[in-house]
CSV table of C-alpha atoms in Angstrom, one decimal:
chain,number,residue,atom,x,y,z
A,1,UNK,CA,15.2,6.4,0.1
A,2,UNK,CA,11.8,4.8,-0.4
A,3,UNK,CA,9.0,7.2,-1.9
A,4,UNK,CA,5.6,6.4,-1.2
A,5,UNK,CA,2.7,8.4,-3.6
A,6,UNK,CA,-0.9,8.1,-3.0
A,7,UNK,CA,-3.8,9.7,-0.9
A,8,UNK,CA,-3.5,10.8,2.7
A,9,UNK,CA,-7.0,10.7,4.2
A,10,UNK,CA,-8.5,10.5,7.5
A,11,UNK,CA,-10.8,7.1,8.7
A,12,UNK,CA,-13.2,7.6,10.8
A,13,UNK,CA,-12.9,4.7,13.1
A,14,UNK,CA,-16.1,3.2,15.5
A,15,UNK,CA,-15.2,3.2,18.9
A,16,UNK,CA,-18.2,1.7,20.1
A,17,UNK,CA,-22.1,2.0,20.6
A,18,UNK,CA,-23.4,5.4,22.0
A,19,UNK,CA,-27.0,5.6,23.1
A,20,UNK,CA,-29.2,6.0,19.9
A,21,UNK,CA,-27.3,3.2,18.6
A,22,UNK,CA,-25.2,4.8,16.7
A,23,UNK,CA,-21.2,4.4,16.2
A,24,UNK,CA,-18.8,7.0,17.8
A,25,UNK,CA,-16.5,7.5,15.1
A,26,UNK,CA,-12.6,7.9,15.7
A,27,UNK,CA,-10.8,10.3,13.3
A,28,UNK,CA,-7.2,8.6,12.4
A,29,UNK,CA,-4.9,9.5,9.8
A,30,UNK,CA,-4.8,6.8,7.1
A,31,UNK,CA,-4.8,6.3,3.2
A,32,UNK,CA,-3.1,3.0,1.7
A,33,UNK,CA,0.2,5.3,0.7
A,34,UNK,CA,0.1,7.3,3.9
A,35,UNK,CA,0.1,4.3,5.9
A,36,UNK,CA,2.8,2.7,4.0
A,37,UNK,CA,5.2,5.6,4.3
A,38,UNK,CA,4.2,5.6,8.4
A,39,UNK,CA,5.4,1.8,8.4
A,40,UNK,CA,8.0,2.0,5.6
A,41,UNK,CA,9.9,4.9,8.5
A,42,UNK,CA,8.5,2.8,11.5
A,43,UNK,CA,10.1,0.1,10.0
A,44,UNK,CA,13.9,1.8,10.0
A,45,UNK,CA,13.9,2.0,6.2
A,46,UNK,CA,14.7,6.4,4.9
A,47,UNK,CA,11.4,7.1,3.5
A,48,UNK,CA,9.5,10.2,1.5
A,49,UNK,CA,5.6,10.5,1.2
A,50,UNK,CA,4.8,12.3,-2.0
A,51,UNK,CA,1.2,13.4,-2.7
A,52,UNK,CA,-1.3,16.3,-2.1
A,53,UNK,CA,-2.3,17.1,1.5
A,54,UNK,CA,-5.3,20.0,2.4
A,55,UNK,CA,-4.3,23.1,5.0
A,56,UNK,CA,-7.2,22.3,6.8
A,57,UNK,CA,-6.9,20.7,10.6
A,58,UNK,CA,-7.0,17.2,9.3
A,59,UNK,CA,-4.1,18.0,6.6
A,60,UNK,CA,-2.2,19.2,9.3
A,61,UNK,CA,-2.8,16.4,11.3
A,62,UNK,CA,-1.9,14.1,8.6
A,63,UNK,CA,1.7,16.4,8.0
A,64,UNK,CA,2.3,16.2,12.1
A,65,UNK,CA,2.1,12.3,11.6
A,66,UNK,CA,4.8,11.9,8.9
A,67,UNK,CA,7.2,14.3,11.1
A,68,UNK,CA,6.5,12.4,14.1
A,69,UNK,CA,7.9,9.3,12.2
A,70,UNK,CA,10.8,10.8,10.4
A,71,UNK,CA,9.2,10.8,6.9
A,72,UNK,CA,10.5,13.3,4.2
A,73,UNK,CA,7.4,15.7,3.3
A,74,UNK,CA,9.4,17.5,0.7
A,75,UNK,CA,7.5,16.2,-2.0
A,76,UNK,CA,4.1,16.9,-0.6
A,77,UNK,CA,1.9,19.3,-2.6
A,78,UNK,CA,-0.7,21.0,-0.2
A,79,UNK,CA,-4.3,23.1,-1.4
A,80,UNK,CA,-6.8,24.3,0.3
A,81,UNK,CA,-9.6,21.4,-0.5
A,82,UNK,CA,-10.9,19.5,2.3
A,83,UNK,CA,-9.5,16.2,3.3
A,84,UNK,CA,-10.6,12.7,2.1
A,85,UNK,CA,-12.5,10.9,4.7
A,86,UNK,CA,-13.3,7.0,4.9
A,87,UNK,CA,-16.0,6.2,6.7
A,88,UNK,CA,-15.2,2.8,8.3
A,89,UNK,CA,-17.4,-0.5,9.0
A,90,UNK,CA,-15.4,-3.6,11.0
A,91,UNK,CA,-17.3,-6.5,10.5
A,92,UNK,CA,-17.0,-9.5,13.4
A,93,UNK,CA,-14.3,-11.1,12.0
A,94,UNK,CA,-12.2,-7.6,12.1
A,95,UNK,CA,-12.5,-6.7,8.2
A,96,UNK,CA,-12.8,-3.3,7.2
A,97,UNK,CA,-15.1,-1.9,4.9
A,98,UNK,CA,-15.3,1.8,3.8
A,99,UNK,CA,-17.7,4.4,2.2
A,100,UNK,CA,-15.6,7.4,0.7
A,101,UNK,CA,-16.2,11.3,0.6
A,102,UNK,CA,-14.0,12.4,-1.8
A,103,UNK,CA,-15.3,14.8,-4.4
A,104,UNK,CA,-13.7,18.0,-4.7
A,105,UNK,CA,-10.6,17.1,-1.9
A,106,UNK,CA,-7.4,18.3,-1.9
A,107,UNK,CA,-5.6,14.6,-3.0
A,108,UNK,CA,-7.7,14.4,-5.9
A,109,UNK,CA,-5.4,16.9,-7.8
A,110,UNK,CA,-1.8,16.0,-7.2
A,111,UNK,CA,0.0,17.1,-10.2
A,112,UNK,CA,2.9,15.4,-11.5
A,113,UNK,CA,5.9,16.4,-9.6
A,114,UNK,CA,9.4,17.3,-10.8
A,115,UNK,CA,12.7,15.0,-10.2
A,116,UNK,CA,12.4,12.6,-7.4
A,117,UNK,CA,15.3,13.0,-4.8
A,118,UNK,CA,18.6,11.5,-6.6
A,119,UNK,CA,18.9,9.0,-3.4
A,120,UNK,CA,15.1,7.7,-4.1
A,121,UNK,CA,15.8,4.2,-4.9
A,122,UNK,CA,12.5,2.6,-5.0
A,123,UNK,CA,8.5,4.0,-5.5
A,124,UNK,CA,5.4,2.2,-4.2
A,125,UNK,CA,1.8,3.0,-5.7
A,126,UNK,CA,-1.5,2.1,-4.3
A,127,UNK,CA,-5.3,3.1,-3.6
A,128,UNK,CA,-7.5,5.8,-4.7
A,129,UNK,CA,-4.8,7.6,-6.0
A,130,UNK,CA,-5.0,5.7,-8.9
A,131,UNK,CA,-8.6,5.8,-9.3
A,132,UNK,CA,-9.7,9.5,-8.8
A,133,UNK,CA,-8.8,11.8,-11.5
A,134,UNK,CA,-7.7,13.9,-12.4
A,135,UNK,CA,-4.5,12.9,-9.7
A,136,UNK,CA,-4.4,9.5,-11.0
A,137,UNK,CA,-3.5,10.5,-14.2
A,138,UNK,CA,-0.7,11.8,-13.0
A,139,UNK,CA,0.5,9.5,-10.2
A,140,UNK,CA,0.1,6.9,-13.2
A,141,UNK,CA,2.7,9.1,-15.1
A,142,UNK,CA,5.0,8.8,-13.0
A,143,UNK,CA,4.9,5.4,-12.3
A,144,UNK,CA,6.0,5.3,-16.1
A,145,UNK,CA,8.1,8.3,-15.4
A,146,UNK,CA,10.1,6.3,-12.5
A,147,UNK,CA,10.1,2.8,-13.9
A,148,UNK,CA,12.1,4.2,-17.0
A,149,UNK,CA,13.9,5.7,-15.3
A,150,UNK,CA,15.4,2.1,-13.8
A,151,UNK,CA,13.9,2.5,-10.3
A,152,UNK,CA,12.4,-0.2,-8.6
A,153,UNK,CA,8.5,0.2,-8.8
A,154,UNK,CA,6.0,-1.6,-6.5
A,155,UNK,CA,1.8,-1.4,-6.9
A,156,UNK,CA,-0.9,-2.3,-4.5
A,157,UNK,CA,-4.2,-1.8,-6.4
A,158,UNK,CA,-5.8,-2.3,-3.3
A,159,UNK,CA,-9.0,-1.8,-5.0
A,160,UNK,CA,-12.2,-0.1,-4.1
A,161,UNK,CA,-15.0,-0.6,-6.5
A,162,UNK,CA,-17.2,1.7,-4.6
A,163,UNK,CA,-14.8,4.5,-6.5
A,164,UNK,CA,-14.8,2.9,-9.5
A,165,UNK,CA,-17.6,3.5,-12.3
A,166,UNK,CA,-16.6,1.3,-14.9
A,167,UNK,CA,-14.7,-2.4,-13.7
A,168,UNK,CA,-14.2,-2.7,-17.7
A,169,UNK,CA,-12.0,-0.2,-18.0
A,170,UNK,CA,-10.4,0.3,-14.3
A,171,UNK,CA,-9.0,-3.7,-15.6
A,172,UNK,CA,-7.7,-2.6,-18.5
A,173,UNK,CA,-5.9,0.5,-17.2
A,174,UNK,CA,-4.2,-2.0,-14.4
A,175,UNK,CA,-2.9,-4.0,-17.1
A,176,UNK,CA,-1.3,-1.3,-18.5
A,177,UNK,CA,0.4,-0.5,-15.8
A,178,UNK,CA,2.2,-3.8,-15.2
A,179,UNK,CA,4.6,-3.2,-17.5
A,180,UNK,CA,6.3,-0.5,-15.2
A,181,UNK,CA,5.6,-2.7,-12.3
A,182,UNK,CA,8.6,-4.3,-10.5
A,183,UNK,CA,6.6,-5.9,-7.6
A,184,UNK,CA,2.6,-6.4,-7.8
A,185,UNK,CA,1.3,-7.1,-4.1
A,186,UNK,CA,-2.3,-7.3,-4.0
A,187,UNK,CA,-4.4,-9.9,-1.7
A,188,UNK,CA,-6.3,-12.8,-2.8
A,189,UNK,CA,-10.1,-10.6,-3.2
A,190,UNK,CA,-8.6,-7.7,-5.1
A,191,UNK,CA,-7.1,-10.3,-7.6
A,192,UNK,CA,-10.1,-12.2,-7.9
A,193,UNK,CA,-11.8,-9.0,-8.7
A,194,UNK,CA,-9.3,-8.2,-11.0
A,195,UNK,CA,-9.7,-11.1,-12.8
A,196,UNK,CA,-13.0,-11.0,-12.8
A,197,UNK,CA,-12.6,-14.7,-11.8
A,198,UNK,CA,-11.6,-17.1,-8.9
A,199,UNK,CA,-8.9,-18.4,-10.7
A,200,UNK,CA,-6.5,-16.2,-9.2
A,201,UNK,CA,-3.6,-18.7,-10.1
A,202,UNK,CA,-4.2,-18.6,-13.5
A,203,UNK,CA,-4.8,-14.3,-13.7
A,204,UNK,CA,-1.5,-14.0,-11.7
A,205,UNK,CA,0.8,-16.0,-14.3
A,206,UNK,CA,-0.7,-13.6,-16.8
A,207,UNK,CA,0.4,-10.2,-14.8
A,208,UNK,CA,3.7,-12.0,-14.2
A,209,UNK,CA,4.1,-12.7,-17.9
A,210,UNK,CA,3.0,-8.6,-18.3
A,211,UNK,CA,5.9,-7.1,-17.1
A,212,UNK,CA,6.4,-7.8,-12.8
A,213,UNK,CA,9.2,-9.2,-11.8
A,214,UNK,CA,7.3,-10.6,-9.3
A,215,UNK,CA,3.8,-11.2,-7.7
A,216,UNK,CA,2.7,-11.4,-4.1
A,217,UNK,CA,-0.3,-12.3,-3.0
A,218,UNK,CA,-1.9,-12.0,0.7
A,219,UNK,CA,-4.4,-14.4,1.7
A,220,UNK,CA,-5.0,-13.2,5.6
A,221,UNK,CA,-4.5,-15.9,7.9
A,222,UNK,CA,-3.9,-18.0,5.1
A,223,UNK,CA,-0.5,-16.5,4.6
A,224,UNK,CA,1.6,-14.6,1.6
A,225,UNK,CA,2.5,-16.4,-1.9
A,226,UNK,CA,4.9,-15.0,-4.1
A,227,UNK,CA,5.4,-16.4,-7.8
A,228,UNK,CA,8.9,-14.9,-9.5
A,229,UNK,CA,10.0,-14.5,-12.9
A,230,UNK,CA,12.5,-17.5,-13.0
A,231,UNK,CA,9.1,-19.8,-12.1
A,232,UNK,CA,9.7,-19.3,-7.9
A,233,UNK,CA,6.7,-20.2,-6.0
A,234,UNK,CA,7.1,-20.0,-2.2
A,235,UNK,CA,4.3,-19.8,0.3
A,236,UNK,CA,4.5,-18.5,4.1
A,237,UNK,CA,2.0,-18.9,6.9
A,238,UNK,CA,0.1,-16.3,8.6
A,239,UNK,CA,0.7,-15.5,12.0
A,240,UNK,CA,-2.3,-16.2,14.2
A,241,UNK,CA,-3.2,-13.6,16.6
A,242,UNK,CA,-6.6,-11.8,17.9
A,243,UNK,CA,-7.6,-9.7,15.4
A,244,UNK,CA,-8.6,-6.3,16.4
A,245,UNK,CA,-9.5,-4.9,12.8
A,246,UNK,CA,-7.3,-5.2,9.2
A,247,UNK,CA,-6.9,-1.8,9.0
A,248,UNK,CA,-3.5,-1.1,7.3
A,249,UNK,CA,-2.3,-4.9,7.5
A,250,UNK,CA,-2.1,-4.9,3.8
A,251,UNK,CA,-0.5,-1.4,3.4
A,252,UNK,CA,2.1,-2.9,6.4
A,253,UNK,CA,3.2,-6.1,4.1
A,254,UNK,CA,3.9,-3.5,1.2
A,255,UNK,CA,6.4,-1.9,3.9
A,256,UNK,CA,7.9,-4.7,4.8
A,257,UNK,CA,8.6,-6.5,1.5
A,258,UNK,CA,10.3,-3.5,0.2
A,259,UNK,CA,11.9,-2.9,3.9
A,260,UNK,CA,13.2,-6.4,3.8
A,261,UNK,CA,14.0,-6.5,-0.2
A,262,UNK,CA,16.1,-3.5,0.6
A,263,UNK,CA,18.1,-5.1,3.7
A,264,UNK,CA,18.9,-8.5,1.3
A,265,UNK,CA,19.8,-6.0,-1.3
A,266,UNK,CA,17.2,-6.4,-4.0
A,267,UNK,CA,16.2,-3.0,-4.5
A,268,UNK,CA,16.8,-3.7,-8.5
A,269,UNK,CA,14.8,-3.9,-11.6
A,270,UNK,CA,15.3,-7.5,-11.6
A,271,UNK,CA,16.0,-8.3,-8.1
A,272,UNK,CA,17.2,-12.0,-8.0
A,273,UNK,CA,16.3,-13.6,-4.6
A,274,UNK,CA,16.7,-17.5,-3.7
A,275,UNK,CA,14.3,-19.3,-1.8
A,276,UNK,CA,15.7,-18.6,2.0
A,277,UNK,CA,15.5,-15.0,1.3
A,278,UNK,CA,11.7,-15.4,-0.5
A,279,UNK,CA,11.4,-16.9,3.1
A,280,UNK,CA,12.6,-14.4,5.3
A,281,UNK,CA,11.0,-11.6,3.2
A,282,UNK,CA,7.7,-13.1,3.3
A,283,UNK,CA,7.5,-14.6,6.7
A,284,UNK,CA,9.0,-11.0,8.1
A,285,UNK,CA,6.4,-9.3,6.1
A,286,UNK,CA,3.4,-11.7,8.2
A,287,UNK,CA,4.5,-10.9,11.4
A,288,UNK,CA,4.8,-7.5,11.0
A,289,UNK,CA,1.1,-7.4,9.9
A,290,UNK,CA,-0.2,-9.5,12.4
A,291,UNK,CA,0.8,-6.5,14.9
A,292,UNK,CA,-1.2,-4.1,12.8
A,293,UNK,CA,-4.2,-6.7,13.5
A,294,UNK,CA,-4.1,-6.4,17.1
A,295,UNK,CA,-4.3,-2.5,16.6
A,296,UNK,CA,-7.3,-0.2,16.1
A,297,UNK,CA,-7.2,1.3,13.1
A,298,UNK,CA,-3.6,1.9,10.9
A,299,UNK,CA,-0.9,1.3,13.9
A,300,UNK,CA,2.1,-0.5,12.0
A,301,UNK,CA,5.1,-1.7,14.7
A,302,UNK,CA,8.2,-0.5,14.5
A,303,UNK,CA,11.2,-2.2,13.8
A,304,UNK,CA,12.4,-3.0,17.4
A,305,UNK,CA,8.8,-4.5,18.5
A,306,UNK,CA,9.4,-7.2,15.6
A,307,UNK,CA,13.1,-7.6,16.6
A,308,UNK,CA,11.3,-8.5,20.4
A,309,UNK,CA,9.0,-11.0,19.2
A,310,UNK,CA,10.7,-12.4,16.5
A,311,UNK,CA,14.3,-12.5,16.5
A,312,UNK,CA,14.3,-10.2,13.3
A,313,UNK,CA,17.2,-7.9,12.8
């Protein structure tokens, strides 16, 4: 099993000009995590979504969606604060920028849960969970919790400095966390930001040397990098296709590198891979984001669409 803690929030999505001008906005259930555990199951991998969901409409909504896909909600805490929402701007090019209205919802105070499930082999972290307190607190806990635990931790900051009041510190509390990382995904903007630099080379051999056993980095149609612990480098290309909007394309690559680092095996503190299976987890992870891209809003594929088009088992 792969557990996936974070926020579950709804986006609200344009749909097009109405006649003032103004944007009709889609509701669609979303959230980094959320939409991770959506493709993690969509995917073929066992998968658990642990976080705090609201009772109202939307919370419900965002429950029915895990059930429709087969993903465990046993570790899902639920109050009666409202739901996050994201309000969403697509620019031309299909990027996705959002405004957040998240004081006083129900995500915002997940509490540290008990014993994972004794099958949970890996944990993935990611979002504004780790930013809004006082839940990120505890999400950060047990990212600790986990990693000494031996289980295979992965983090997508996946940052939004809209949420975050003071860059100073919100840097210095990711460093801490790398070393209980396993696997630090992040794309090429959120490292540059994290570095506070445009050497993102040079910040990336730093996290690595902090703890990850390895770091992947997204560059959109530029492809994936990873750099590994033993001094692997190896580079895939992006898939070209039109571009709809990025929504969830980066939350679809975290499912997908631990979906395909689980069928190789490498599920493992120290998960050893040569450079043909670097390759094939990589290159599987593109493709399966590229069909996010041709989707409006959060719409990973599932396993049997990327089997179609690419030969993938």
């Amino acid at each position: 099993m792969i557990v996936s803690a974070g926020e579950a929030l709804i986006d609200l999505v344009p749909e097009g000009p109405v006649a003032d001008g103004l944007p009709a906005l889609l509701p669609k259930r979303g959230g980094g995590p959320y939409n991770t555990a959506i493709a993690l199951a969509r995917l073929g991998s066992r998968t658990a979504f642990c976080s705090r969901i609201s009772t109202d409409q939307f919370g419900e909504a965002l429950l029915a969606g895990l059930a429709a896909d087969g993903v465990d909600t046993s570790l899902v805490q639920r109050g009666p604060e409202p739901t996050t929402l994201a309000v969403t701007e697509i620019a031309a090019s299909g990027a996705a920028a959002y405004r957040f209205h998240a004081e006083g919802t129900a995500d915002r105070l997940f509490a540290l849960p008990g014993a994972l499930p004794a099958e949970a082999r890996a944990i993935v972290f990611g979002t504004c969970s780790l930013i809004l307190e006082p839940g990120a607190s505890a999400y950060e806990e047990l990212l600790h919790r986990e990693a000494r635990r031996g289980l295979f931790t992965a983090l997508d900051p996946n940052v939004r400095p809209g949420l975050i009041p003071d860059a100073g510190a919100y840097r210095a509390r990711f460093r801490s966390w790398l070393p209980s990382v396993t696997l630090l995904k992040l794309s090429d903007q959120d490292a540059a930001w994290l570095a506070g630099s445009e050497d993102v080379d040079t910040a990336v051999e730093g996290w690595l040397a902090a703890g990850p056993y390895a770091v992947v980095v997204t560059r959109g149609t530029d492809g994936l990098t990873v750099l590994d612990r033993t001094g692997g480098r190896f580079d895939v290309p992006g898939q070209r296709v039109p571009v709809l909007d990025t929504i969830g394309a980066g939350d679809t690559v975290n499912a997908a590198l631990l979906h395909r680092l689980d069928h190789h095996g490498a599920l493992d503190p120290a998960p050893a891979l040569d450079r043909e299976r670097w390759l094939d987890v990589l290159g599987y992870a593109a493709r399966a984001a590229a069909v996010t891209c041709t989707r409006a809003g959060a719409e990973p594929p599932y396993a049997s669409e990327l089997a179609a088009d690419a030969g993938v088992s």
